[in-house]
Coordinates of C-alpha atoms in Angstrom, one line a residue:
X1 CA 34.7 83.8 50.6
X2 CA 31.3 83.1 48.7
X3 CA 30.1 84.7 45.5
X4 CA 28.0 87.4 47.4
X5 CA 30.7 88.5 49.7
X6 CA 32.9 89.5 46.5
X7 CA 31.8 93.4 45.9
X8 CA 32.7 94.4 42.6
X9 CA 35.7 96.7 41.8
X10 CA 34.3 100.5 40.8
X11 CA 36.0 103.0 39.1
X12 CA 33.1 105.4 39.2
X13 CA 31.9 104.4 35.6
X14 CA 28.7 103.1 34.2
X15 CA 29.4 100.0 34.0
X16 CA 25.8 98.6 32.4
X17 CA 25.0 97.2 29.3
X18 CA 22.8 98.9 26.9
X19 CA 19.9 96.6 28.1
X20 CA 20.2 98.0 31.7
X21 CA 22.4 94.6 33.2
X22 CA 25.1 94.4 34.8
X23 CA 28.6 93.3 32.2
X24 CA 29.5 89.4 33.9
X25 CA 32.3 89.3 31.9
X26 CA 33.4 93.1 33.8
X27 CA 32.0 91.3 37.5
X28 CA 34.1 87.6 36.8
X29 CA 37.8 89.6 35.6
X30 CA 37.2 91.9 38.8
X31 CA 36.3 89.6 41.4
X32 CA 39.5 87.7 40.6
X33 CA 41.4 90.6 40.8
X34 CA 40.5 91.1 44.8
X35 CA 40.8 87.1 45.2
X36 CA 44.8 87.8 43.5
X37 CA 45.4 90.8 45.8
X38 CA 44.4 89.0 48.8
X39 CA 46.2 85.9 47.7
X40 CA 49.7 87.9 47.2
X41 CA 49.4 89.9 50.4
X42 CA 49.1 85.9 52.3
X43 CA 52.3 85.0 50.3
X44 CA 54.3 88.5 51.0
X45 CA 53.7 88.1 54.9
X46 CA 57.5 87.0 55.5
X47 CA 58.6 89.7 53.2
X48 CA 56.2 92.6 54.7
X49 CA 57.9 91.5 58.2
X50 CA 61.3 91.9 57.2
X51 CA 61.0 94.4 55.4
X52 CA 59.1 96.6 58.3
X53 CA 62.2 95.1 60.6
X54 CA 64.2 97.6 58.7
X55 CA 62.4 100.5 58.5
X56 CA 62.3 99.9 62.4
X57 CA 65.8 100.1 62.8
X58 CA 66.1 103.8 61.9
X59 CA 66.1 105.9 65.0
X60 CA 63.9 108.5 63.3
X61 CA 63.6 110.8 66.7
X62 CA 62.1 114.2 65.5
X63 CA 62.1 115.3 68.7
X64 CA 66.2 115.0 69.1
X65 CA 68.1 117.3 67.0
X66 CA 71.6 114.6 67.0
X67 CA 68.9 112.5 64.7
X68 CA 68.2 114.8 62.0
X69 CA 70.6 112.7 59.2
X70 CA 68.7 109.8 61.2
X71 CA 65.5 111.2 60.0
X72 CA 66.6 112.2 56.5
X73 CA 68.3 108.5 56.0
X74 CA 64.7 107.2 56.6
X75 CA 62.6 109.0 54.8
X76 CA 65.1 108.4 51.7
X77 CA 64.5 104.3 52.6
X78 CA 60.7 105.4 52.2
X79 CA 61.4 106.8 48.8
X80 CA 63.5 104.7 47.0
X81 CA 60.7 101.8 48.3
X82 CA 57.9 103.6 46.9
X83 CA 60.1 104.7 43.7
X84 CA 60.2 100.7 43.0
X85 CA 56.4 99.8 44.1
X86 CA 55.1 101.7 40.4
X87 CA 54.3 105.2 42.7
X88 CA 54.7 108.3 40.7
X89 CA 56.4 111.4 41.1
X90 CA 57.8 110.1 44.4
X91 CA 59.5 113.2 45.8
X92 CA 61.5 114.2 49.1
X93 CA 60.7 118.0 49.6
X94 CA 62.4 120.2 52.1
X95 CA 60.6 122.0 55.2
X96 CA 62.4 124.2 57.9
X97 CA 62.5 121.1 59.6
X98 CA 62.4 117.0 58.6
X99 CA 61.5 116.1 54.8
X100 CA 57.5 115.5 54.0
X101 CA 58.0 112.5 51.1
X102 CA 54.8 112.4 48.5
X103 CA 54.0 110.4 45.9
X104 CA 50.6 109.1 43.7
X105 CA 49.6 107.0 41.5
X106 CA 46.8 108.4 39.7
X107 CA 45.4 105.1 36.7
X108 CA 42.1 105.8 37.0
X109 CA 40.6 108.6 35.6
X110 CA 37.5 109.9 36.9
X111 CA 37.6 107.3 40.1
X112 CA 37.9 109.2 43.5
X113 CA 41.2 110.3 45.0
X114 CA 42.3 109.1 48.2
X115 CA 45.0 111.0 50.2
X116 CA 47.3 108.3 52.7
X117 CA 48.7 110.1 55.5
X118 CA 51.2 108.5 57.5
X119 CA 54.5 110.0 59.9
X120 CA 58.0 108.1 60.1
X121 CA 59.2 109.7 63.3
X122 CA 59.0 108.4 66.5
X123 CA 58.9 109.6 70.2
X124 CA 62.2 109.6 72.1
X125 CA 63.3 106.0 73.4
X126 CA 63.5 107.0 77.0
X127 CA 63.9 105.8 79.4
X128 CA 65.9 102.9 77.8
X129 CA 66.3 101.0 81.2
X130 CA 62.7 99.7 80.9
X131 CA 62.8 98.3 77.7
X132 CA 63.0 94.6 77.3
X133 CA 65.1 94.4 74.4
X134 CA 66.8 97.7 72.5
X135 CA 64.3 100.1 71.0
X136 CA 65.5 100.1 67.6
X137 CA 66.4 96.2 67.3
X138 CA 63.3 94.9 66.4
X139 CA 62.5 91.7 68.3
X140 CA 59.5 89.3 67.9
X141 CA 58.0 87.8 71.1
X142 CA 54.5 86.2 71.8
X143 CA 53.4 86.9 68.5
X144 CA 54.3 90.7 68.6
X145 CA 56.9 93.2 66.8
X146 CA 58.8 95.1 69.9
X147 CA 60.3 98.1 68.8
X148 CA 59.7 102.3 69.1
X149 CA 57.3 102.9 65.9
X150 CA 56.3 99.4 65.7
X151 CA 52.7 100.8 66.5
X152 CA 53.4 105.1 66.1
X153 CA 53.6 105.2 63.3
X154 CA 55.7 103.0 61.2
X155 CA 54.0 99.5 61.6
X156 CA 50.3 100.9 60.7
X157 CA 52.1 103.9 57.4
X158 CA 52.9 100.1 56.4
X159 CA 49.7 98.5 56.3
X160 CA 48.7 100.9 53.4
X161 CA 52.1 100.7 51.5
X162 CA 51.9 97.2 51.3
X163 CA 48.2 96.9 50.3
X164 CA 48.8 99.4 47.9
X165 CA 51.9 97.8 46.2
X166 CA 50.1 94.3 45.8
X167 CA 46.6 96.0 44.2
X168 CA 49.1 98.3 41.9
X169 CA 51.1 94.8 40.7
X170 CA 48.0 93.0 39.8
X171 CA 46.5 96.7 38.4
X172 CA 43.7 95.8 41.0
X173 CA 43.3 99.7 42.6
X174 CA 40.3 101.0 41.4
X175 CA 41.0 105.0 42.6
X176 CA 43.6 106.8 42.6
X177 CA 46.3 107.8 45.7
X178 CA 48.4 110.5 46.5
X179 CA 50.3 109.4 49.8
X180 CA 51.9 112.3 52.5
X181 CA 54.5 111.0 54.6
X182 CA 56.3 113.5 57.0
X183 CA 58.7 113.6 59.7
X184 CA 57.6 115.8 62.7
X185 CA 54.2 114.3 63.9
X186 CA 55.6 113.9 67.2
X187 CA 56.9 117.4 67.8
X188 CA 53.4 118.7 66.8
X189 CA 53.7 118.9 63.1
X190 CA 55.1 122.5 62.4
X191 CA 56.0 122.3 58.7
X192 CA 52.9 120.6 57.7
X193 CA 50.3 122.9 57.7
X194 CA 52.2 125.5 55.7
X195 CA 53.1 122.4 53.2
X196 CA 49.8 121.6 52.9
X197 CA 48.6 125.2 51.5
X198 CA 51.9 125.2 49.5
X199 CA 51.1 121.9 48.0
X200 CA 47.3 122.1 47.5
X201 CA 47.0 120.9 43.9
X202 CA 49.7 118.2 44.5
X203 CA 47.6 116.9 47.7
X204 CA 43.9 117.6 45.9
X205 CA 41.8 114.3 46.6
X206 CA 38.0 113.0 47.6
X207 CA 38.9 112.1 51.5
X208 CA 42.1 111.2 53.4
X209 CA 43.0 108.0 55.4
X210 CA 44.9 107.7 58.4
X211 CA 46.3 105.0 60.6
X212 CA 47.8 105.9 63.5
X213 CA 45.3 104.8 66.1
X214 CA 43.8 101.7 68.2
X215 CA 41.2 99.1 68.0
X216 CA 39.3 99.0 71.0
X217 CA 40.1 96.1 71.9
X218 CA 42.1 92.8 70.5
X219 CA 39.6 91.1 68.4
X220 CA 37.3 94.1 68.0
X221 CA 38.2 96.4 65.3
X222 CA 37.3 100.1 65.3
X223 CA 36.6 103.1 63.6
X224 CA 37.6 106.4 65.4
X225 CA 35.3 109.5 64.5
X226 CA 36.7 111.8 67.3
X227 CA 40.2 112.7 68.4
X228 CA 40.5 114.8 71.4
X229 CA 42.4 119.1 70.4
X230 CA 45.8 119.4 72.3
X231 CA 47.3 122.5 73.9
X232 CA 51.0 122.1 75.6
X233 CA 52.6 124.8 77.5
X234 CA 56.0 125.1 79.3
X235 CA 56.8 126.6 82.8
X236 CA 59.7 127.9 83.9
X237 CA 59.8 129.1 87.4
X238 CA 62.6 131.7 88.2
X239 CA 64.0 132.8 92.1
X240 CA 67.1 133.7 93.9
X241 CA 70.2 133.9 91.1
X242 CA 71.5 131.3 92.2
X243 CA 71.2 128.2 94.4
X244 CA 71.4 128.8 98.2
X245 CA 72.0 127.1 101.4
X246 CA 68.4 126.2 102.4
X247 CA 69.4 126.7 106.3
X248 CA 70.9 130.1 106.0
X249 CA 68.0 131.3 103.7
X250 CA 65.3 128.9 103.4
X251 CA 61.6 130.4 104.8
X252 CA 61.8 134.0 103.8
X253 CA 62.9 133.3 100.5
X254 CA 60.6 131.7 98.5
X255 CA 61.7 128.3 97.1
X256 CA 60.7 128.1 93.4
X257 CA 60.1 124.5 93.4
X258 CA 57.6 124.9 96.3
X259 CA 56.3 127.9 94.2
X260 CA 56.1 125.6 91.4
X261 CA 53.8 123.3 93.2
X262 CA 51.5 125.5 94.2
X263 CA 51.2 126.7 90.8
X264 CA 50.3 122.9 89.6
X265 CA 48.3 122.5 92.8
X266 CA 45.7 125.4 92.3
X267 CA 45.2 124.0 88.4
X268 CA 43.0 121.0 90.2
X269 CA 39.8 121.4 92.5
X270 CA 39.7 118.0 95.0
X271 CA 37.9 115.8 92.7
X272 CA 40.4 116.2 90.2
X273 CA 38.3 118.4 88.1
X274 CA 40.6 121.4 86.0
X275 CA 40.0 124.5 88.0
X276 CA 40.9 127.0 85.6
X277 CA 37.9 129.6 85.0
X278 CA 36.5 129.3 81.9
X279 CA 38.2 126.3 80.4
X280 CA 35.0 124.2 80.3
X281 CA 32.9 126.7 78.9
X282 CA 32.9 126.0 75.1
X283 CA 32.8 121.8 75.6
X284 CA 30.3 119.6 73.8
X285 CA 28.9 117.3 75.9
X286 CA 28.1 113.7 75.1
X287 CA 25.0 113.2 73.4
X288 CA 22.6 110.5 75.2
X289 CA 22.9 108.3 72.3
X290 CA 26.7 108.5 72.3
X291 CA 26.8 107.9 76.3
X292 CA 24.4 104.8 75.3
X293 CA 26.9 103.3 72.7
X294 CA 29.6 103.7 75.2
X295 CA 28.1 102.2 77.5
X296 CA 27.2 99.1 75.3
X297 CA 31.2 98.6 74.4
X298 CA 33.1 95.6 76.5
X299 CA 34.9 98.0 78.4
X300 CA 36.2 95.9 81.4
X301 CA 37.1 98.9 83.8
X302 CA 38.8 96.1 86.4
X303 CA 41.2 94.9 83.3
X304 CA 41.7 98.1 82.3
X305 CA 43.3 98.9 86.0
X306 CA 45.2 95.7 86.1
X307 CA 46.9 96.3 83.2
X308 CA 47.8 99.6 84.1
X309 CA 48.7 98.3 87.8
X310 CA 46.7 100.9 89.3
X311 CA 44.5 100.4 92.2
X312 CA 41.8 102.8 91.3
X313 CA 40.5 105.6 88.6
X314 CA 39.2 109.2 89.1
X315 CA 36.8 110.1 86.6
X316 CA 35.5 113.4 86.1
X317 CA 32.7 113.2 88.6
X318 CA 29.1 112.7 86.2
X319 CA 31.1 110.0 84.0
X320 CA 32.5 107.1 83.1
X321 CA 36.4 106.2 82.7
X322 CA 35.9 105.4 79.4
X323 CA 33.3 108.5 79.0
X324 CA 36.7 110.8 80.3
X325 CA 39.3 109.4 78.8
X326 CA 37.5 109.6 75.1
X327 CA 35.2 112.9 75.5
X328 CA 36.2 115.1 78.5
X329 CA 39.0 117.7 78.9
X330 CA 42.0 117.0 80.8
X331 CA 45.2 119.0 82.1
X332 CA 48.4 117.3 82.8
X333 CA 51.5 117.8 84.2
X334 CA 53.9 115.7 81.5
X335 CA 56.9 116.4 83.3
X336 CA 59.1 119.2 86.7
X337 CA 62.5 119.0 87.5
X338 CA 64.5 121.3 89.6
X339 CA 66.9 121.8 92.6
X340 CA 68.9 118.3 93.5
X341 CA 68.3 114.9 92.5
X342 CA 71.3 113.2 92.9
X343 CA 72.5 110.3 95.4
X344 CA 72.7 111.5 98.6
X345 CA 71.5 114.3 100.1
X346 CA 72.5 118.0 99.9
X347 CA 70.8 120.8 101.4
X348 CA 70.0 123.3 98.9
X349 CA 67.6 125.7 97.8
X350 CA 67.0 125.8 94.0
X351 CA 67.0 128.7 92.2
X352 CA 64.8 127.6 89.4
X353 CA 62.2 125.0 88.4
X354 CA 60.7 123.9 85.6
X355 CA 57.3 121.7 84.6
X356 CA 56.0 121.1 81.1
X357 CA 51.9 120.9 80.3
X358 CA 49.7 119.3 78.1
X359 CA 45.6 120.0 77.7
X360 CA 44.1 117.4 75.4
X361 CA 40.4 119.2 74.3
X362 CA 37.4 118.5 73.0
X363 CA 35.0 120.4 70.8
X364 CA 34.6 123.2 70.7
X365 CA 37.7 124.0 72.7
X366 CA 40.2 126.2 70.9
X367 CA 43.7 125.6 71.8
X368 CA 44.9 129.5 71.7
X369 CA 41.7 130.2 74.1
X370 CA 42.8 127.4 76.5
X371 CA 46.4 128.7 76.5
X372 CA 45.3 132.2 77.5
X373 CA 43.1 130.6 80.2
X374 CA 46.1 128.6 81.7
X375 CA 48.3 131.5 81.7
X376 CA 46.0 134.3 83.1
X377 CA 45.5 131.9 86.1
X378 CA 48.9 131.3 86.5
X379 CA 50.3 134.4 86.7
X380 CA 47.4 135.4 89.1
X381 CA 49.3 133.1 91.6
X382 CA 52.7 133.7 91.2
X383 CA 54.1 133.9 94.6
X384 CA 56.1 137.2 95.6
X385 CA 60.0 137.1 95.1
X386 CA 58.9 134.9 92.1
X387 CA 59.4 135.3 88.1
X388 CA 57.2 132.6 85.6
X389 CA 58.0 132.6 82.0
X390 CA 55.2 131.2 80.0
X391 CA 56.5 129.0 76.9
X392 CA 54.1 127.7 74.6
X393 CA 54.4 124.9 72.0
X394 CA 52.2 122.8 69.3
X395 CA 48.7 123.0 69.9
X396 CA 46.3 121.2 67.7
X397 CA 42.4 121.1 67.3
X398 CA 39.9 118.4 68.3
X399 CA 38.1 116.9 65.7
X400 CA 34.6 114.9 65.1
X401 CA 33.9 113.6 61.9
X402 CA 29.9 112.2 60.9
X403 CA 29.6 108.8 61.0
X404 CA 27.7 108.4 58.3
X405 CA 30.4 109.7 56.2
X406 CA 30.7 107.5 53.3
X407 CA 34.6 107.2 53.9
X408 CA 33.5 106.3 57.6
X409 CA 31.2 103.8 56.3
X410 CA 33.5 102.0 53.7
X411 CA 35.9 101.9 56.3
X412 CA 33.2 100.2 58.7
X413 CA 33.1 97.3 55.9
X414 CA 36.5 97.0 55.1
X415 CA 37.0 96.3 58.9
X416 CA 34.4 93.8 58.9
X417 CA 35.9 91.9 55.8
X418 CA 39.3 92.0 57.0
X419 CA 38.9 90.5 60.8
X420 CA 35.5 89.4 60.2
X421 CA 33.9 90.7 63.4
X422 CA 31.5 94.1 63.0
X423 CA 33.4 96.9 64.0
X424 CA 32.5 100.0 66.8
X425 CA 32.8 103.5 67.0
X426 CA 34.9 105.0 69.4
X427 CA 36.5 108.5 70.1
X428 CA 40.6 108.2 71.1
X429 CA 41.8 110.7 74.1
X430 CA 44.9 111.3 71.5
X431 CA 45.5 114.4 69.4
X432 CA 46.3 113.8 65.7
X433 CA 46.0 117.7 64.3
X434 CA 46.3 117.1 60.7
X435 CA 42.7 115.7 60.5
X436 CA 41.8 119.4 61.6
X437 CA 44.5 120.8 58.8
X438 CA 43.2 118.5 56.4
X439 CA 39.8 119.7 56.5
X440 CA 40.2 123.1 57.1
X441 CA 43.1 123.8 54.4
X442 CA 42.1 120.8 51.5
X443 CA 38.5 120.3 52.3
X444 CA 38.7 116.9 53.4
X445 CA 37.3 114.2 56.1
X446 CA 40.0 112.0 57.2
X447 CA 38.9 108.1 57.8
X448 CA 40.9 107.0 61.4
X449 CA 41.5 103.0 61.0
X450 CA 44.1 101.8 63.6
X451 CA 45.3 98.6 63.7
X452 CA 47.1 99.4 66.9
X453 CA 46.2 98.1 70.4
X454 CA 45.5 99.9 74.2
X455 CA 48.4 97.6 75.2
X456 CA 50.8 98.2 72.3
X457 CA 52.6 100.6 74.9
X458 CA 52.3 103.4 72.4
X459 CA 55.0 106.7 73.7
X460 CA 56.1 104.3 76.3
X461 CA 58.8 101.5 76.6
X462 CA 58.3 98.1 74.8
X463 CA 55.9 99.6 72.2
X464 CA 54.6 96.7 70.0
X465 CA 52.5 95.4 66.9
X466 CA 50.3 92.7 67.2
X467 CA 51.5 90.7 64.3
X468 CA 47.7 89.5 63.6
X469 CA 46.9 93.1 63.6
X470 CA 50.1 94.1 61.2
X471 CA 48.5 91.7 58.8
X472 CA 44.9 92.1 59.5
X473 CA 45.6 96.1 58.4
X474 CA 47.0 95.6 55.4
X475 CA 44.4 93.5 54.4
X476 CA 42.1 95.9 55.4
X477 CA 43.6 98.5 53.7
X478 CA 43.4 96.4 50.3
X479 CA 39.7 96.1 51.7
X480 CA 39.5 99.9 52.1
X481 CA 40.4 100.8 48.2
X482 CA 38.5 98.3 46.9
X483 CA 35.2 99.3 48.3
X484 CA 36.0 102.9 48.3
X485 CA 34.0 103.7 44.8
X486 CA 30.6 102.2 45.6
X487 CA 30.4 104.6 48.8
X488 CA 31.3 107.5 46.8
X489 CA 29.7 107.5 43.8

């Protein structure tokens, strides 16, 4: 590092001389502090690995309610960690569901306030039979951490908890923190929003920061400014009272199943396009400089599909894959069971079927409007002899934030220090609705730096953590807090 990469440490002061210079005894002290920080997070690597192994091994499951002491027991881990790292009023409060854990440490008065946002539960491990090694015995492998959370959200909550520990040990953070840790990100985030207006002078702060998405590609670091809204409905598809014999009364009874394919059927046009009246009609299109920038990304559409082991894409028909997946709507069928699936075969006619749905939006889309949409055309094509209960679940809002956001922007550098390649903009086809709540309830823009990868097998068996990545992100984290001042003075 060379004397004019080392930016000086700002706690929002004037820190001139009378004459009008700068204080070199003020620039030399703070410059070391950095080189320290980044000096102990290179000797703490072994340590930050082990210690993320166990905060892996808790099956933190939010959406299984067997793993609610599961949930509890880690959150406490998280607590009695930050409790020894110098945090402050490190607290476990109660929600109708899983704990939210805060904490702060607030030494520097008059410095901006930076809110951390992080979740510790984790999708379900199913289906277990794919996994290479057990989902919540972390293994290391080609350079990669294999576990479920490794990547959503455990590994990249860590980058800033470690970051944060080293800068408060060598009294190196030049703003102050309040971190928000809950437990039911992955269930849609129920108890959140209402702690959030409970707790507003608790969580009161300058900007948020939140890591829980990807680079765009290994090598490339990234800062997300757009997150796609979500909307996720249940069907269940009612017939006969029970199951029949399909020969005896099969054709002038209608099979729900069948009915419940048709239902899903008449949601796309041929082209794959959502044929639900109305649910385009509040989307923001692309602007032509944003289609330009996307355009200009090494995207490699062919690697993409191999990785995927797919032999083809269907884009929305006027765009790019990578111009769908980031900024057009979509409507998905996320799961349908019903009648028999066993071995065998056995002749039967079900008597119910069931299919669960999830929209992910973009703006302006409102997730209440889209559900109303879905469920007027539904029920307009309910076949006869059939009942269709309507169940709806978390919905979220999509979300934009400027990019020339000074939180955006000292992000942007902190990237570029940390991996030393200029990072891109992208958008992320995922839903993360507390950047919405976080705005609309404390008045804050949220800064999206992931440190995860498109192959990390986020949701899905095998997830993983690109150990150079795990590393890379605390670093720029300690990056992050360090350059924070000078953007937002």
């Amino acid at each position: 590092m060379t004397q004019a990469d080392k930016p000086l440490l700002c706690s929002g002061l004037d820190m001139r001389t009378p004459d009008g210079s700068g204080s070199q005894q003020i620039e030399t002290h703070q410059e070391i502090n950095m080189d320290l920080v980044l000096a102990r997070l290179l000797s703490q690597q072994d340590d930050h690995l082990d210690e993320l192994i166990e905060l892996l091994r808790f099956p933190s499951v939010s959406a299984d309610s067997t793993r609610k002491a599961d949930l509890h027991a880690c959150a406490e881990h998280l607590r009695q960690e930050l409790k020894l790292s110098g945090f402050k009023d490190v607290i476990l409060h109660r929600t109708a569901g899983h704990p939210v854990l805060t904490a702060s440490w607030k030494g520097r008065p008059g410095a901006p306030t930076v809110l951390v946002y992080g979740h510790y539960d984790v999708q379900p491990e199913d289906p277990l039979d794919l996994w290479e090694s057990p989902p919540f015995e972390p293994e290391l492998r080609d350079g990669r951490i294999y576990a479920r959370g490794s990547m959503d959200d455990k590994g990249q909550l860590y980058t800033h908890v470690k970051a944060l520990q080293a800068m408060i040990a060598l009294d190196a953070l030049p703003v102050n923190v309040v971190l928000l840790f809950e437990g039911e990100e992955e269930i849609g985030s129920p108890s959140l929003r209402p702690f959030l207006q409970e707790h507003k002078e608790l969580l009161n702060s300058d900007c948020a920061v939140i890591s829980d998405t990807n680079m765009f590609m290994k090598g490339l670091p990234s800062i997300t400014y757009g997150l796609k809204g979500l909307c996720y409905i249940e069907l269940d598809v009612t017939g006969p009272a029970m199951d029949l014999h399909s020969g005896s009364y099969g054709g002038p009874v209608v099979n729900p199943v069948n009915a419940l394919c048709e239902l899903l059927a008449s949601l796309y046009d041929e082209n794959g396009k959502v044929a639900v009246k109305g649910f385009y009609d509040a989307v923001v299109d692309l602007t032509p400089q944003e289609r330009e920038a996307f355009a200009a990304l090494p995207f490699d559409e062919a690697a993409f599909r191999a990785d995927l082991k797919v032999a083809g894409l269907r884009p929305e028909p006027g765009y790019t894959a990578l111009e769908h997946l980031w900024a057009r709507p979509t409507c998905d069928v996320n799961g349908m069971h019903g009648g028999f699936i066993g071995e065998g075969a056995k002749t039967v006619l079900p008597s119910r079927a069931n299919a669960k749905l999830s929209c992910r939006l973009v703006p302006d889309q409102d997730p209440e409007k889209i559900a109303d949409l879905l469920e007027a055309h539904l029920r307009e094509r309910v076949p006869v002899g059939i009942e269709l209960k309507v169940t709806r679940h978390h919905n979220g809002r999509p979300v934009i934030v400027p990019m020339d956001h000074a939180v955006i922007q000292a992000g942007m550098e902190a990237l570029e220090k940390a991996f030393g390649v200029k990072p891109v903009y992208q958008r992320e086809g995922g839903s993360i609705p507390i950047v919405d709540d976080f705005k609309d309830v404390l008045g804050v823009d949220t800064l999206l730096m992931g440190f995860g990868l498109p192959e990390g097998r986020c949701h899905s068996p095998n997830e993983n953590m690109e150990l150079e990545n795990f590393f890379g992100g605390i670093r720029a984290a300690a990056w992050f807090y360090h350059l924070l001042p000078n953007y937002m003075k």
